[in-house]
């Protein structure tokens, strides 16, 4: 067993605390200013990045690294707020897709500046451009390694 040395342990704990605090802060800002959670915002972002504002529920869960049940519960809340609706998959009619509504698109457009301002103030502007680029490279590598060999239908929690 290779234990973490003191510097590695310090960096690991800083990462854990920093990511928890950052996500909590971004969530708080979105909730206070737009009455939307960080997870709901991310769902709207993912849907907006598709050609027709639609995405299979399973693919949405995978893209967000959330369990399918968590995404289902979040989508149910968003349906009540008229931000999304569920519909039969256009491609085969068998699966279920989340579909962004016009109200969901408006909410995304309203909330995006708050989110970007928060990401910039709490992360991007805190690091040098070199450190931020290194962070991106590191977590691309982490994601690639963890996703290798992942069964297609496994939930990431």
PDB file of C-alpha atoms in Angstrom:
ATOM      1  CA  UNK A   1       0.000   0.000   0.000  1.00  0.00           C
ATOM      2  CA  UNK A   2       1.398   3.387  -1.026  1.00  0.00           C
ATOM      3  CA  UNK A   3       0.032   5.908   1.476  1.00  0.00           C
ATOM      4  CA  UNK A   4      -0.208   9.580   0.605  1.00  0.00           C
ATOM      5  CA  UNK A   5       2.664  11.658   1.843  1.00  0.00           C
ATOM      6  CA  UNK A   6       1.943  14.813   3.823  1.00  0.00           C
ATOM      7  CA  UNK A   7       1.871  17.122   0.778  1.00  0.00           C
ATOM      8  CA  UNK A   8      -0.345  14.728  -1.181  1.00  0.00           C
ATOM      9  CA  UNK A   9      -2.709  14.362   1.774  1.00  0.00           C
ATOM     10  CA  UNK A  10      -2.913  18.141   2.118  1.00  0.00           C
ATOM     11  CA  UNK A  11      -3.625  18.551  -1.622  1.00  0.00           C
ATOM     12  CA  UNK A  12      -6.251  15.771  -1.547  1.00  0.00           C
ATOM     13  CA  UNK A  13      -8.090  17.310   1.395  1.00  0.00           C
ATOM     14  CA  UNK A  14      -7.932  20.754  -0.214  1.00  0.00           C
ATOM     15  CA  UNK A  15      -9.483  19.266  -3.373  1.00  0.00           C
ATOM     16  CA  UNK A  16     -12.301  17.576  -1.419  1.00  0.00           C
ATOM     17  CA  UNK A  17     -13.138  20.685   0.595  1.00  0.00           C
ATOM     18  CA  UNK A  18     -12.746  23.047  -2.362  1.00  0.00           C
ATOM     19  CA  UNK A  19     -15.001  21.080  -4.713  1.00  0.00           C
ATOM     20  CA  UNK A  20     -17.688  20.645  -2.049  1.00  0.00           C
ATOM     21  CA  UNK A  21     -17.630  24.354  -1.163  1.00  0.00           C
ATOM     22  CA  UNK A  22     -17.556  25.412  -4.822  1.00  0.00           C
ATOM     23  CA  UNK A  23     -20.547  23.290  -5.822  1.00  0.00           C
ATOM     24  CA  UNK A  24     -22.466  24.395  -2.730  1.00  0.00           C
ATOM     25  CA  UNK A  25     -21.746  28.063  -3.517  1.00  0.00           C
ATOM     26  CA  UNK A  26     -22.733  27.743  -7.185  1.00  0.00           C
ATOM     27  CA  UNK A  27     -25.927  25.968  -6.125  1.00  0.00           C
ATOM     28  CA  UNK A  28     -26.725  28.660  -3.552  1.00  0.00           C
ATOM     29  CA  UNK A  29     -26.235  31.466  -6.087  1.00  0.00           C
ATOM     30  CA  UNK A  30     -28.498  29.793  -8.654  1.00  0.00           C
ATOM     31  CA  UNK A  31     -31.180  29.048  -6.063  1.00  0.00           C
ATOM     32  CA  UNK A  32     -31.138  32.562  -4.583  1.00  0.00           C
ATOM     33  CA  UNK A  33     -31.081  34.443  -7.877  1.00  0.00           C
ATOM     34  CA  UNK A  34     -33.078  32.106 -10.153  1.00  0.00           C
ATOM     35  CA  UNK A  35     -34.859  29.511  -7.992  1.00  0.00           C
ATOM     36  CA  UNK A  36     -33.048  26.685  -9.759  1.00  0.00           C
ATOM     37  CA  UNK A  37     -30.543  24.176  -8.404  1.00  0.00           C
ATOM     38  CA  UNK A  38     -27.075  23.508  -9.775  1.00  0.00           C
ATOM     39  CA  UNK A  39     -28.269  20.057 -10.970  1.00  0.00           C
ATOM     40  CA  UNK A  40     -31.308  21.564 -12.687  1.00  0.00           C
ATOM     41  CA  UNK A  41     -29.102  24.152 -14.356  1.00  0.00           C
ATOM     42  CA  UNK A  42     -26.741  21.415 -15.582  1.00  0.00           C
ATOM     43  CA  UNK A  43     -29.657  19.473 -17.054  1.00  0.00           C
ATOM     44  CA  UNK A  44     -30.787  22.566 -18.961  1.00  0.00           C
ATOM     45  CA  UNK A  45     -27.228  23.088 -20.204  1.00  0.00           C
ATOM     46  CA  UNK A  46     -26.991  19.490 -21.430  1.00  0.00           C
ATOM     47  CA  UNK A  47     -30.347  19.755 -23.196  1.00  0.00           C
ATOM     48  CA  UNK A  48     -29.379  23.086 -24.781  1.00  0.00           C
ATOM     49  CA  UNK A  49     -26.280  21.474 -26.265  1.00  0.00           C
ATOM     50  CA  UNK A  50     -28.340  19.010 -28.287  1.00  0.00           C
ATOM     51  CA  UNK A  51     -29.695  19.850 -31.716  1.00  0.00           C
ATOM     52  CA  UNK A  52     -33.353  19.728 -30.673  1.00  0.00           C
ATOM     53  CA  UNK A  53     -33.258  20.256 -26.890  1.00  0.00           C
ATOM     54  CA  UNK A  54     -33.950  16.564 -26.256  1.00  0.00           C
ATOM     55  CA  UNK A  55     -31.946  13.822 -24.637  1.00  0.00           C
ATOM     56  CA  UNK A  56     -32.679  10.286 -23.490  1.00  0.00           C
ATOM     57  CA  UNK A  57     -32.978  10.116 -19.720  1.00  0.00           C
ATOM     58  CA  UNK A  58     -30.330   7.377 -19.490  1.00  0.00           C
ATOM     59  CA  UNK A  59     -27.881   9.395 -21.615  1.00  0.00           C
ATOM     60  CA  UNK A  60     -28.549  12.480 -19.512  1.00  0.00           C
ATOM     61  CA  UNK A  61     -27.758  10.535 -16.328  1.00  0.00           C
ATOM     62  CA  UNK A  62     -24.556   9.184 -17.862  1.00  0.00           C
ATOM     63  CA  UNK A  63     -23.481  12.604 -19.137  1.00  0.00           C
ATOM     64  CA  UNK A  64     -23.928  14.096 -15.667  1.00  0.00           C
ATOM     65  CA  UNK A  65     -22.431  11.101 -13.820  1.00  0.00           C
ATOM     66  CA  UNK A  66     -25.609  10.823 -11.751  1.00  0.00           C
ATOM     67  CA  UNK A  67     -27.738   7.796 -11.026  1.00  0.00           C
ATOM     68  CA  UNK A  68     -30.758   7.374 -13.243  1.00  0.00           C
ATOM     69  CA  UNK A  69     -33.072   7.652 -10.232  1.00  0.00           C
ATOM     70  CA  UNK A  70     -31.497  10.959  -9.220  1.00  0.00           C
ATOM     71  CA  UNK A  71     -32.004  12.387 -12.703  1.00  0.00           C
ATOM     72  CA  UNK A  72     -35.571  11.061 -12.782  1.00  0.00           C
ATOM     73  CA  UNK A  73     -36.369  12.839  -9.502  1.00  0.00           C
ATOM     74  CA  UNK A  74     -34.760  16.063 -10.706  1.00  0.00           C
ATOM     75  CA  UNK A  75     -36.651  15.914 -14.007  1.00  0.00           C
ATOM     76  CA  UNK A  76     -39.902  15.389 -12.094  1.00  0.00           C
ATOM     77  CA  UNK A  77     -39.266  18.613 -10.132  1.00  0.00           C
ATOM     78  CA  UNK A  78     -38.375  20.427 -13.327  1.00  0.00           C
ATOM     79  CA  UNK A  79     -41.568  19.211 -15.026  1.00  0.00           C
ATOM     80  CA  UNK A  80     -43.625  20.750 -12.213  1.00  0.00           C
ATOM     81  CA  UNK A  81     -41.853  24.053 -12.875  1.00  0.00           C
ATOM     82  CA  UNK A  82     -42.488  23.672 -16.645  1.00  0.00           C
ATOM     83  CA  UNK A  83     -38.755  23.705 -17.414  1.00  0.00           C
ATOM     84  CA  UNK A  84     -38.785  20.305 -19.142  1.00  0.00           C
ATOM     85  CA  UNK A  85     -41.228  17.653 -20.200  1.00  0.00           C
ATOM     86  CA  UNK A  86     -40.833  13.951 -20.783  1.00  0.00           C
ATOM     87  CA  UNK A  87     -41.673  12.446 -24.162  1.00  0.00           C
ATOM     88  CA  UNK A  88     -41.241   9.208 -26.068  1.00  0.00           C
ATOM     89  CA  UNK A  89     -37.897   9.033 -27.814  1.00  0.00           C
ATOM     90  CA  UNK A  90     -38.095  10.436 -31.324  1.00  0.00           C
ATOM     91  CA  UNK A  91     -35.705   7.829 -32.709  1.00  0.00           C
ATOM     92  CA  UNK A  92     -37.603   4.681 -31.713  1.00  0.00           C
ATOM     93  CA  UNK A  93     -40.497   5.619 -29.439  1.00  0.00           C
ATOM     94  CA  UNK A  94     -39.338   3.111 -26.815  1.00  0.00           C
ATOM     95  CA  UNK A  95     -37.140   5.234 -24.583  1.00  0.00           C
ATOM     96  CA  UNK A  96     -38.003   8.383 -22.674  1.00  0.00           C
ATOM     97  CA  UNK A  97     -36.422  11.725 -23.428  1.00  0.00           C
ATOM     98  CA  UNK A  98     -36.238  14.916 -21.421  1.00  0.00           C
ATOM     99  CA  UNK A  99     -37.259  17.860 -23.594  1.00  0.00           C
ATOM    100  CA  UNK A 100     -36.466  21.469 -22.701  1.00  0.00           C
ATOM    101  CA  UNK A 101     -39.502  23.749 -22.801  1.00  0.00           C
ATOM    102  CA  UNK A 102     -39.513  27.402 -23.831  1.00  0.00           C
ATOM    103  CA  UNK A 103     -39.703  28.289 -20.127  1.00  0.00           C
ATOM    104  CA  UNK A 104     -36.671  26.071 -19.511  1.00  0.00           C
ATOM    105  CA  UNK A 105     -34.755  27.852 -22.253  1.00  0.00           C
ATOM    106  CA  UNK A 106     -35.654  31.244 -20.773  1.00  0.00           C
ATOM    107  CA  UNK A 107     -34.541  30.071 -17.314  1.00  0.00           C
ATOM    108  CA  UNK A 108     -31.226  28.882 -18.736  1.00  0.00           C
ATOM    109  CA  UNK A 109     -30.625  32.195 -20.518  1.00  0.00           C
ATOM    110  CA  UNK A 110     -31.434  34.099 -17.311  1.00  0.00           C
ATOM    111  CA  UNK A 111     -29.290  31.890 -15.050  1.00  0.00           C
ATOM    112  CA  UNK A 112     -26.227  31.447 -17.289  1.00  0.00           C
ATOM    113  CA  UNK A 113     -24.604  34.815 -16.449  1.00  0.00           C
ATOM    114  CA  UNK A 114     -24.952  34.093 -12.716  1.00  0.00           C
ATOM    115  CA  UNK A 115     -23.392  30.664 -13.128  1.00  0.00           C
ATOM    116  CA  UNK A 116     -20.513  31.886 -15.302  1.00  0.00           C
ATOM    117  CA  UNK A 117     -19.870  34.816 -12.951  1.00  0.00           C
ATOM    118  CA  UNK A 118     -19.689  32.368 -10.029  1.00  0.00           C
ATOM    119  CA  UNK A 119     -17.412  29.894 -11.824  1.00  0.00           C
ATOM    120  CA  UNK A 120     -15.131  32.739 -12.815  1.00  0.00           C
ATOM    121  CA  UNK A 121     -15.070  34.435  -9.386  1.00  0.00           C
ATOM    122  CA  UNK A 122     -14.747  31.261  -7.323  1.00  0.00           C
ATOM    123  CA  UNK A 123     -12.432  29.200  -9.548  1.00  0.00           C
ATOM    124  CA  UNK A 124     -11.156  30.515 -12.877  1.00  0.00           C
ATOM    125  CA  UNK A 125      -9.886  33.872 -11.623  1.00  0.00           C
ATOM    126  CA  UNK A 126      -8.363  32.280  -8.512  1.00  0.00           C
ATOM    127  CA  UNK A 127      -5.922  30.189 -10.569  1.00  0.00           C
ATOM    128  CA  UNK A 128      -3.282  31.177 -13.073  1.00  0.00           C
ATOM    129  CA  UNK A 129      -4.096  30.275 -16.665  1.00  0.00           C
ATOM    130  CA  UNK A 130      -1.412  27.561 -16.509  1.00  0.00           C
ATOM    131  CA  UNK A 131      -2.860  26.065 -13.302  1.00  0.00           C
ATOM    132  CA  UNK A 132      -6.397  26.164 -14.693  1.00  0.00           C
ATOM    133  CA  UNK A 133      -5.266  24.443 -17.903  1.00  0.00           C
ATOM    134  CA  UNK A 134      -3.464  21.803 -15.801  1.00  0.00           C
ATOM    135  CA  UNK A 135      -6.635  21.264 -13.781  1.00  0.00           C
ATOM    136  CA  UNK A 136      -8.551  20.603 -16.989  1.00  0.00           C
ATOM    137  CA  UNK A 137      -5.917  18.152 -18.239  1.00  0.00           C
ATOM    138  CA  UNK A 138      -5.821  16.319 -14.900  1.00  0.00           C
ATOM    139  CA  UNK A 139      -9.578  15.876 -14.667  1.00  0.00           C
ATOM    140  CA  UNK A 140      -9.906  14.889 -18.317  1.00  0.00           C
ATOM    141  CA  UNK A 141      -7.387  12.136 -17.563  1.00  0.00           C
ATOM    142  CA  UNK A 142      -9.184  11.158 -14.337  1.00  0.00           C
ATOM    143  CA  UNK A 143     -12.518  10.980 -16.178  1.00  0.00           C
ATOM    144  CA  UNK A 144     -11.043   8.980 -19.053  1.00  0.00           C
ATOM    145  CA  UNK A 145      -9.462   6.449 -16.662  1.00  0.00           C
ATOM    146  CA  UNK A 146     -12.578   6.035 -14.550  1.00  0.00           C
ATOM    147  CA  UNK A 147     -14.846   5.669 -17.581  1.00  0.00           C
ATOM    148  CA  UNK A 148     -12.641   3.032 -19.265  1.00  0.00           C
ATOM    149  CA  UNK A 149     -14.307  -0.332 -19.079  1.00  0.00           C
ATOM    150  CA  UNK A 150     -17.456   1.128 -17.483  1.00  0.00           C
ATOM    151  CA  UNK A 151     -20.442  -1.076 -18.333  1.00  0.00           C
ATOM    152  CA  UNK A 152     -22.913   0.739 -20.570  1.00  0.00           C
ATOM    153  CA  UNK A 153     -25.790   0.453 -18.100  1.00  0.00           C
ATOM    154  CA  UNK A 154     -23.918   1.103 -14.842  1.00  0.00           C
ATOM    155  CA  UNK A 155     -24.889   4.094 -12.768  1.00  0.00           C
ATOM    156  CA  UNK A 156     -22.155   6.438 -11.579  1.00  0.00           C
ATOM    157  CA  UNK A 157     -23.000   7.865  -8.203  1.00  0.00           C
TER     158      UNK A 157
END
